[in-house]
């Protein structure tokens, strides 16, 4: 936030960036040489906004006060305004009060307080504002820290102080990677029970062009194109249905290569009886062998390859037999126990499935692709075909080229098409342990929960937008987003029984629960502070009761907030 009531001279050697609507003043803190990228990078922070009426002066912000304390102190006291931003006369307190109850109930608050804190900000201040920022991301569905002061003004927040966006930036940048790792470690060990732990792993990418983020590199994006990005891995526990770990890594690293360090991390923590749930993106004989050697179980979707095609060829009729029909899943399933490698003693279960509906869809898509390739080849007659186009267009057609690689003629290759069609509708799931085809299918599809978590991060917390430009801020922001993800997930789990019992399922969706809680407001009175003069509705009561919170605890949160002034 810029202090528009005070003007100061722009310091020497400042960098001015001209945007469409305003000009901002930056201070270079340090220069560093990025060895692998072979260029210098400035570490800059904003210190003010240029006064349009006088380009030699600017309106300072919190960074200016921190970096130029003598210059700021020299300003006359009566020219300065109070840094404290005042709360609105009507605030929403239902959402943050309930989320704080869940924050304590899950032991997250205690874990954060034990591990956070720095010279600039103590453990309580840092913990409170990580929670406040998590709620801001969650309730505004926007991951920009700039929005925080406006959010804080209208909500009950921990600590009773609305910090400016630059101070919030300083708080999250004070959180080290080591502190984050300790928090993730404690949170994960909290869920590691003697009977074992069932972990699902999935990854995604966030585009970024920031030069100060060393994690940003060219990688294969979800759009299928190469782009500048950093990647992250999310681990969820399938029995408790909770996100356990969120880790960022270099954008050029494939998801498969990111699993190794995670397994080492879990082994270092001496977590026992781990079962991994992995999608086809992690399919690798090397990874399966590594997990078996370390006595970890796994369930994994296989990619179509020579091994799976051989299995389908060998058991084609058995899989499609009517007596292998699994009615609860509406598909056929057949289990084969085989060695992972011919020279390797340990065996795994290959569960072969055939889905007629899936076959019909894939057959239709195949026909559309064949027709499209025919149109493309017809239009390219007499034209030169490059190597990439030749590889794609020769999937279903015999192509005749002259010595200049000009397309002379083409013909439909029925045998190629029939060979491709043969494997449509089939898929293979591999387990390292004995299970029926029905059990393996049910367990694997519990992975939908992990995918929903990643979608929740992107949709409800805008995690697919970077909005930070250095490693320090990324670490703290990721922690705040991870806390927000846990809190929203807890609300989803606690209200699940309400959704099952109620005819109108939409009444207790997570989004509607958050909207209902947002209607619990308090009004300010000079004599008694903030008070709620309306009784809770039946829906609001049901939501807070489902989360293990009473009416008195809800009103107690408001009382505690008033005592903080």
XYZ file of C-alpha atoms in Angstrom:
565
model
C 0.000 0.000 0.000
C 1.364 3.424 -0.938
C 1.129 6.249 1.595
C -0.574 8.890 -0.574
C -0.468 11.462 2.250
C 3.351 11.693 2.158
C 5.767 12.587 -0.642
C 9.521 11.950 -0.596
C 12.338 12.558 -3.070
C 13.117 9.595 -5.302
C 16.430 8.105 -4.038
C 19.471 8.129 -6.310
C 20.134 5.065 -8.515
C 16.475 4.060 -8.287
C 14.906 2.233 -11.235
C 11.642 3.632 -12.590
C 9.234 1.347 -14.423
C 6.564 3.046 -16.512
C 3.283 1.171 -16.747
C 0.152 2.164 -18.615
C -1.513 3.922 -15.662
C 1.363 4.744 -13.311
C 5.128 4.726 -12.784
C 6.703 2.738 -9.973
C 10.085 3.178 -8.279
C 12.278 0.138 -7.618
C 15.401 -0.308 -5.526
C 18.009 -2.902 -6.500
C 18.917 -4.884 -3.365
C 21.576 -7.086 -4.938
C 22.850 -8.487 -8.191
C 23.491 -12.168 -8.685
C 24.875 -14.259 -11.501
C 22.738 -17.269 -12.458
C 25.350 -19.753 -13.593
C 23.171 -22.244 -15.468
C 21.321 -19.463 -17.346
C 24.483 -17.340 -17.845
C 23.166 -13.871 -17.061
C 22.974 -11.380 -14.178
C 19.701 -10.893 -12.355
C 18.715 -7.916 -10.184
C 16.821 -8.527 -6.978
C 14.429 -5.552 -6.912
C 11.679 -4.350 -4.605
C 9.120 -1.597 -5.094
C 9.716 1.384 -2.809
C 7.188 3.889 -4.131
C 4.875 5.262 -6.784
C 5.908 8.337 -8.795
C 3.860 11.486 -8.172
C 2.446 12.402 -11.621
C 2.472 16.118 -10.708
C 6.171 16.039 -9.736
C 8.289 13.256 -11.351
C 11.157 13.854 -8.889
C 9.051 12.744 -5.910
C 7.115 9.628 -5.009
C 4.597 8.180 -2.555
C 6.534 5.690 -0.345
C 5.438 2.230 0.782
C 6.490 -0.145 3.594
C 9.674 -1.156 1.759
C 10.858 2.466 1.681
C 10.343 2.746 5.449
C 12.403 -0.424 5.940
C 15.230 0.343 3.473
C 15.454 4.109 4.054
C 14.560 4.527 7.764
C 16.496 7.805 8.196
C 14.807 9.452 5.221
C 11.401 8.339 6.457
C 12.049 9.462 10.031
C 13.070 12.907 8.754
C 9.524 13.509 7.479
C 7.522 15.639 9.885
C 5.378 13.571 12.190
C 2.213 15.495 11.329
C 2.792 14.694 7.639
C 2.577 10.977 8.307
C -0.631 8.999 8.710
C -1.213 6.079 11.018
C -0.039 2.876 9.324
C -2.903 0.939 10.804
C -5.770 0.246 8.429
C -9.129 0.431 10.160
C -11.682 -2.378 10.103
C -15.019 -1.818 8.422
C -18.076 -1.065 10.565
C -19.585 -4.372 9.401
C -17.354 -7.438 9.132
C -17.934 -11.071 8.115
C -16.719 -13.371 10.882
C -18.437 -16.740 10.268
C -16.014 -18.015 7.618
C -12.716 -17.187 9.310
C -14.030 -18.172 12.773
C -14.962 -21.648 11.499
C -11.704 -22.017 9.547
C -9.750 -21.055 12.674
C -11.621 -23.755 14.603
C -10.542 -26.293 11.933
C -7.016 -24.821 11.968
C -6.744 -25.654 15.683
C -8.694 -28.926 15.481
C -6.315 -30.418 12.899
C -3.259 -29.383 15.011
C -2.041 -27.227 12.087
C -1.859 -24.121 14.280
C 0.415 -25.852 16.796
C 2.646 -27.269 14.032
C 3.072 -23.843 12.427
C 3.788 -22.094 15.732
C 6.483 -24.667 16.586
C 8.287 -24.123 13.292
C 7.692 -20.525 12.200
C 9.202 -17.281 13.420
C 12.191 -15.107 12.479
C 14.112 -12.072 13.756
C 11.620 -9.738 12.096
C 8.374 -11.560 12.946
C 7.717 -13.863 15.907
C 6.056 -17.296 15.651
C 2.567 -16.063 16.583
C 2.587 -13.124 14.134
C 3.833 -15.325 11.279
C 1.383 -18.152 12.036
C -1.573 -15.766 12.354
C -0.805 -14.100 9.047
C -0.165 -17.347 7.161
C -3.668 -18.349 8.305
C -5.100 -14.923 7.376
C -3.495 -15.071 3.932
C -4.742 -18.651 3.412
C -8.291 -17.465 4.162
C -7.818 -14.488 1.820
C -6.770 -16.771 -1.072
C -9.562 -19.184 -0.277
C -12.450 -16.737 0.106
C -11.505 -14.270 -2.649
C -10.384 -17.077 -5.020
C -7.478 -14.830 -5.916
C -3.811 -15.492 -5.122
C -2.673 -11.861 -5.186
C -1.286 -10.542 -1.883
C -2.262 -7.009 -3.010
C -5.883 -7.888 -2.176
C -5.101 -8.738 1.447
C -5.647 -5.277 3.084
C -9.100 -5.036 1.464
C -9.923 -8.572 2.590
C -8.672 -7.922 6.135
C -10.776 -4.764 6.464
C -13.998 -6.752 6.002
C -13.205 -9.951 7.935
C -12.362 -11.231 11.380
C -8.629 -11.962 11.229
C -6.125 -13.341 13.738
C -3.938 -10.770 15.464
C -6.373 -7.868 14.901
C -3.862 -5.993 12.723
C -4.395 -5.442 9.006
C -0.918 -5.346 7.528
C -0.255 -3.732 4.163
C 0.451 -5.928 1.143
C 4.188 -5.131 1.310
C 4.371 -6.115 5.012
C 2.498 -9.343 4.231
C 5.081 -9.910 1.511
C 7.847 -9.428 4.097
C 6.148 -11.897 6.447
C 5.864 -14.674 3.853
C 9.392 -14.008 2.566
C 10.694 -14.528 6.138
C 9.566 -18.189 5.966
C 12.521 -20.390 4.999
C 12.452 -23.578 2.953
C 13.731 -25.480 5.976
C 10.800 -24.248 8.097
C 8.386 -25.330 5.358
C 9.977 -28.779 5.181
C 9.687 -29.206 8.961
C 5.990 -28.278 8.835
C 5.336 -30.750 5.984
C 7.322 -33.402 7.875
C 5.320 -33.000 11.107
C 2.005 -32.891 9.230
C 2.870 -36.070 7.306
C 4.073 -37.978 10.388
C 0.827 -37.048 12.148
C -0.959 -39.294 9.620
C 1.594 -42.138 9.435
C -0.053 -44.920 11.427
C 1.269 -48.396 12.318
C -1.245 -50.064 10.002
C 0.289 -48.244 7.034
C -0.267 -45.185 4.876
C -1.852 -44.991 1.408
C -0.375 -42.110 -0.606
C -1.516 -40.759 -3.968
C 0.976 -38.642 -5.934
C 0.195 -36.242 -8.755
C 1.838 -33.179 -10.251
C 1.022 -30.054 -12.213
C 2.681 -26.906 -13.575
C 2.405 -23.145 -13.081
C 3.514 -20.848 -15.932
C 5.939 -18.063 -14.986
C 8.404 -15.794 -16.786
C 10.093 -14.500 -13.640
C 13.872 -14.267 -14.036
C 14.426 -14.398 -10.257
C 12.712 -17.771 -9.829
C 15.426 -20.379 -10.352
C 12.769 -23.110 -10.453
C 11.377 -21.624 -13.664
C 12.580 -23.493 -16.740
C 11.294 -24.592 -20.130
C 9.120 -27.673 -19.747
C 6.271 -29.586 -21.309
C 3.099 -27.775 -20.217
C -0.410 -29.211 -19.830
C -1.355 -27.462 -23.095
C 1.118 -29.725 -24.894
C 3.439 -26.821 -25.745
C 6.867 -25.971 -24.349
C 6.647 -23.026 -21.923
C 8.442 -21.364 -19.013
C 7.077 -22.912 -15.821
C 7.796 -24.403 -12.448
C 6.237 -27.662 -11.312
C 4.884 -29.041 -8.059
C 3.906 -32.390 -6.602
C 0.896 -32.915 -4.346
C 0.688 -35.958 -2.056
C -2.663 -36.913 -0.529
C -3.535 -39.616 2.019
C -6.329 -41.766 0.614
C -7.591 -43.200 3.924
C -7.851 -39.890 5.809
C -8.561 -37.960 2.581
C -6.147 -35.159 3.411
C -3.400 -33.372 1.449
C -0.094 -34.175 3.185
C 2.675 -32.531 1.190
C 3.119 -29.874 -1.487
C 6.564 -29.540 -3.051
C 7.824 -27.252 -5.845
C 10.555 -28.304 -8.258
C 12.218 -27.247 -11.517
C 9.843 -26.850 -14.459
C 12.001 -28.933 -16.823
C 11.903 -32.040 -14.591
C 9.453 -34.770 -15.584
C 6.926 -35.890 -12.946
C 8.517 -39.354 -12.939
C 11.917 -37.959 -11.910
C 10.311 -35.949 -9.086
C 9.114 -39.120 -7.320
C 12.616 -40.332 -6.391
C 13.433 -37.478 -3.963
C 9.978 -37.859 -2.358
C 10.550 -41.580 -1.739
C 13.967 -40.779 -0.216
C 12.322 -38.132 1.997
C 9.726 -40.673 3.219
C 12.391 -43.328 3.835
C 14.417 -40.787 5.830
C 11.355 -40.181 8.031
C 11.155 -43.986 8.522
C 7.549 -44.085 7.356
C 6.622 -47.772 7.116
C 4.078 -49.783 5.103
C 3.637 -47.216 2.339
C 1.352 -47.949 -0.601
C 1.684 -45.585 -3.573
C -1.121 -44.727 -5.983
C 0.268 -43.463 -9.306
C -1.232 -42.567 -12.680
C 0.144 -43.543 -16.105
C 2.473 -40.520 -16.131
C 4.625 -42.324 -13.534
C 4.593 -45.683 -15.374
C 8.142 -47.002 -15.382
C 9.592 -50.491 -14.890
C 12.570 -48.887 -13.134
C 10.296 -47.116 -10.603
C 8.269 -50.293 -9.975
C 11.455 -52.286 -9.372
C 12.771 -49.578 -7.011
C 9.540 -49.617 -4.969
C 9.541 -53.416 -4.753
C 13.191 -53.446 -3.633
C 12.327 -50.967 -0.846
C 9.317 -53.111 0.220
C 6.780 -50.429 -0.768
C 3.494 -51.442 -2.358
C 2.048 -49.657 -5.379
C -0.956 -49.517 -7.668
C -0.305 -47.932 -11.051
C -2.039 -47.382 -14.386
C 0.080 -48.762 -17.244
C 0.740 -46.985 -20.513
C 0.065 -48.853 -23.746
C 3.365 -50.563 -24.550
C 4.770 -53.825 -25.905
C 4.244 -55.631 -22.571
C 0.585 -54.601 -22.182
C -0.180 -55.377 -25.848
C 1.315 -58.850 -25.415
C -0.873 -59.447 -22.345
C -4.004 -58.260 -24.171
C -3.138 -60.507 -27.142
C -2.663 -63.510 -24.822
C -5.875 -63.018 -22.811
C -8.056 -61.205 -25.365
C -10.959 -63.671 -25.241
C -10.678 -64.228 -21.479
C -11.008 -60.504 -20.724
C -13.979 -60.049 -23.065
C -15.756 -63.135 -21.730
C -19.143 -62.346 -20.145
C -18.261 -64.194 -16.927
C -15.540 -61.546 -16.297
C -18.126 -58.746 -16.227
C -17.967 -56.556 -13.078
C -21.478 -55.077 -12.695
C -20.607 -52.404 -10.090
C -18.122 -50.852 -12.538
C -19.844 -51.818 -15.827
C -16.725 -53.347 -17.406
C -14.862 -56.638 -17.761
C -11.797 -57.417 -15.636
C -9.260 -60.242 -15.619
C -6.180 -60.652 -13.375
C -2.860 -62.200 -14.406
C 0.091 -62.772 -12.025
C 3.443 -62.407 -13.770
C 7.057 -61.557 -13.024
C 7.837 -57.874 -13.513
C 10.933 -58.951 -15.486
C 11.903 -62.384 -16.748
C 15.142 -62.262 -14.725
C 13.454 -60.727 -11.612
C 11.908 -62.999 -8.958
C 9.196 -60.704 -7.599
C 5.750 -60.914 -9.209
C 3.033 -58.311 -9.749
C -0.650 -58.486 -10.682
C -1.646 -57.243 -14.126
C -5.354 -56.386 -14.094
C -6.674 -56.277 -17.673
C -9.922 -54.401 -18.322
C -12.242 -53.952 -21.262
C -14.924 -51.248 -21.341
C -17.395 -51.454 -24.231
C -18.522 -47.841 -23.815
C -14.918 -46.670 -23.868
C -14.320 -48.810 -26.987
C -17.263 -47.161 -28.800
C -15.977 -43.667 -27.967
C -12.397 -44.476 -29.017
C -13.616 -46.150 -32.228
C -15.578 -43.009 -33.129
C -12.546 -40.780 -32.463
C -10.359 -43.114 -34.558
C -12.780 -42.867 -37.508
C -12.792 -39.065 -37.219
C -8.970 -38.985 -37.232
C -8.816 -41.293 -40.268
C -11.270 -39.069 -42.178
C -9.373 -35.914 -41.158
C -6.041 -37.398 -42.301
C -7.655 -38.315 -45.622
C -8.764 -34.698 -46.153
C -5.293 -33.424 -45.209
C -3.532 -35.824 -47.596
C -5.904 -34.928 -50.424
C -5.145 -31.225 -49.963
C -1.383 -31.899 -49.824
C -1.085 -33.806 -53.113
C 1.767 -32.356 -55.148
C 3.218 -30.625 -52.065
C 6.361 -31.396 -50.072
C 5.756 -33.300 -46.811
C 8.213 -32.809 -43.939
C 9.362 -35.571 -41.624
C 6.950 -34.739 -38.762
C 3.889 -34.599 -41.014
C 4.921 -37.858 -42.679
C 5.123 -39.624 -39.309
C 1.633 -38.430 -38.308
C -0.108 -38.971 -41.659
C 1.343 -42.448 -42.228
C -0.432 -43.862 -39.150
C -3.393 -45.089 -41.194
C -2.248 -44.595 -44.802
C 0.450 -45.817 -47.190
C 2.119 -42.684 -48.537
C 4.048 -42.505 -51.806
C 6.627 -39.712 -52.180
C 8.974 -38.826 -55.020
C 12.708 -38.056 -54.682
C 11.884 -34.475 -53.574
C 9.528 -35.702 -50.783
C 6.520 -34.468 -52.767
C 3.279 -36.381 -52.112
C 2.430 -38.419 -55.222
C -0.328 -40.714 -53.911
C -1.714 -42.402 -50.783
C -3.892 -45.413 -49.961
C -5.853 -46.559 -46.912
C -3.962 -49.179 -44.846
C -6.659 -51.382 -43.346
C -4.262 -53.726 -41.509
C -2.660 -50.794 -39.641
C -6.079 -49.493 -38.586
C -7.312 -52.899 -37.433
C -4.142 -53.363 -35.364
C -4.763 -49.997 -33.656
C -8.474 -50.716 -33.167
C -7.733 -54.071 -31.564
C -6.458 -52.440 -28.355
C -9.180 -49.782 -28.039
C -11.345 -50.093 -24.921
C -8.589 -51.959 -23.049
C -6.496 -50.629 -20.165
C -4.182 -52.203 -17.578
C -3.681 -51.534 -13.857
C -0.662 -53.057 -12.070
C -0.556 -53.858 -8.340
C 2.417 -55.121 -6.347
C 0.058 -57.048 -4.057
C -2.683 -59.616 -4.575
C -6.045 -58.055 -5.410
C -9.041 -58.888 -7.554
C -9.746 -56.865 -10.698
C -12.732 -55.215 -8.957
C -10.662 -54.260 -5.879
C -7.816 -52.828 -7.982
C -10.234 -50.755 -10.079
C -11.946 -49.341 -6.949
C -8.624 -48.491 -5.283
C -7.155 -46.863 -8.375
C -10.185 -44.661 -8.965
C -9.955 -43.274 -5.441
C -7.224 -41.232 -7.159
C -9.983 -38.895 -8.382
C -9.682 -37.264 -4.959
C -6.093 -36.137 -5.702
C -7.108 -34.716 -9.072
C -9.935 -32.805 -7.387
C -7.439 -31.384 -4.879
C -5.276 -30.026 -7.705
C -8.355 -28.604 -9.449
C -9.385 -27.049 -6.111
C -5.981 -25.360 -5.826
C -6.277 -23.925 -9.322
C -9.953 -22.930 -9.168
C -10.370 -21.860 -5.541
C -6.893 -20.477 -4.782
C -5.659 -19.515 -8.258
C -2.540 -21.662 -7.872
C -2.078 -21.813 -11.646
C -1.056 -18.112 -11.559
C 2.397 -17.421 -10.079
C 2.170 -13.753 -8.889
C 5.571 -13.916 -7.109
C 8.997 -13.171 -8.517
C 11.544 -14.769 -6.178
C 12.132 -18.006 -4.258
C 11.585 -16.463 -0.801
C 8.053 -15.273 -1.555
C 7.175 -18.492 -3.434
C 8.024 -20.661 -0.403
C 5.809 -18.665 1.995
C 2.977 -18.283 -0.503
C 2.997 -22.040 -1.226
C 2.704 -22.726 2.518
C -0.288 -20.337 2.799
C -1.961 -22.022 -0.179
C -1.303 -25.470 1.299
C -2.950 -24.379 4.578
C -5.912 -23.012 2.606
C -6.216 -26.302 0.709
C -6.303 -28.282 3.976
C -8.941 -25.981 5.517
C -11.257 -26.141 2.496
C -10.819 -29.910 2.347
C -11.695 -30.210 6.049
C -14.921 -28.276 5.465
C -15.707 -30.611 2.547
C -15.125 -33.748 4.654
C -16.996 -32.502 7.737
C -20.116 -31.602 5.716
C -20.146 -34.830 3.664
C -22.739 -36.467 5.938
C -25.025 -33.419 5.555
C -24.906 -33.797 1.760
C -25.707 -37.499 1.981
C -28.729 -36.960 4.268
C -30.192 -33.905 2.499
C -32.365 -34.208 -0.614
C -31.062 -30.926 -2.009
C -27.400 -31.848 -2.460
C -26.490 -28.312 -3.577
C -27.444 -26.911 -0.176
C -24.291 -28.240 1.493
C -21.719 -28.113 -1.279
C -18.441 -26.620 -0.049
C -18.975 -23.433 -2.066
C -22.485 -22.956 -0.681
C -21.296 -23.639 2.881
C -18.691 -20.880 2.488
C -21.377 -18.509 1.138
C -23.680 -19.306 4.077
C -20.895 -18.699 6.589
C -20.114 -15.403 4.841
C -23.596 -14.208 5.805
C -22.693 -14.383 9.518
C -21.727 -10.750 10.104
C -20.986 -8.425 12.997
C -21.687 -4.677 13.360
C -19.466 -2.224 15.237
C -20.685 -0.269 18.243
C -18.457 2.243 20.081
C -19.564 0.983 23.491
C -19.459 -2.816 23.081
C -17.350 -3.356 19.970
C -18.439 -5.805 17.263
C -21.638 -7.755 17.892
C -23.933 -10.085 15.963
C -27.600 -9.131 16.285
C -29.015 -11.956 14.162
C -29.653 -15.585 15.081
C -27.968 -18.273 12.996
C -30.114 -19.943 10.352
C -30.795 -23.683 10.405
C -28.329 -24.235 7.539
C -25.614 -22.201 9.298
C -26.197 -24.142 12.536
C -25.974 -27.459 10.687
C -22.668 -26.439 9.059
C -20.919 -25.325 12.257
C -22.255 -28.341 14.208
C -21.000 -30.713 11.492
C -17.561 -29.122 11.905
C -17.628 -29.713 15.666
C -18.191 -26.068 16.547
C -20.915 -24.756 18.855
C -22.837 -21.449 18.835
C -20.971 -20.345 21.947
C -17.614 -21.020 20.238
C -18.725 -18.948 17.257
C -19.738 -16.010 19.460
C -16.577 -16.583 21.545
C -14.452 -15.989 18.425
C -16.070 -12.550 18.084
C -15.561 -11.806 21.782
C -11.869 -12.706 21.519
C -11.576 -10.473 18.445
C -13.043 -7.528 20.422
C -10.618 -8.115 23.289
C -7.699 -7.806 20.859
C -8.272 -4.043 20.418
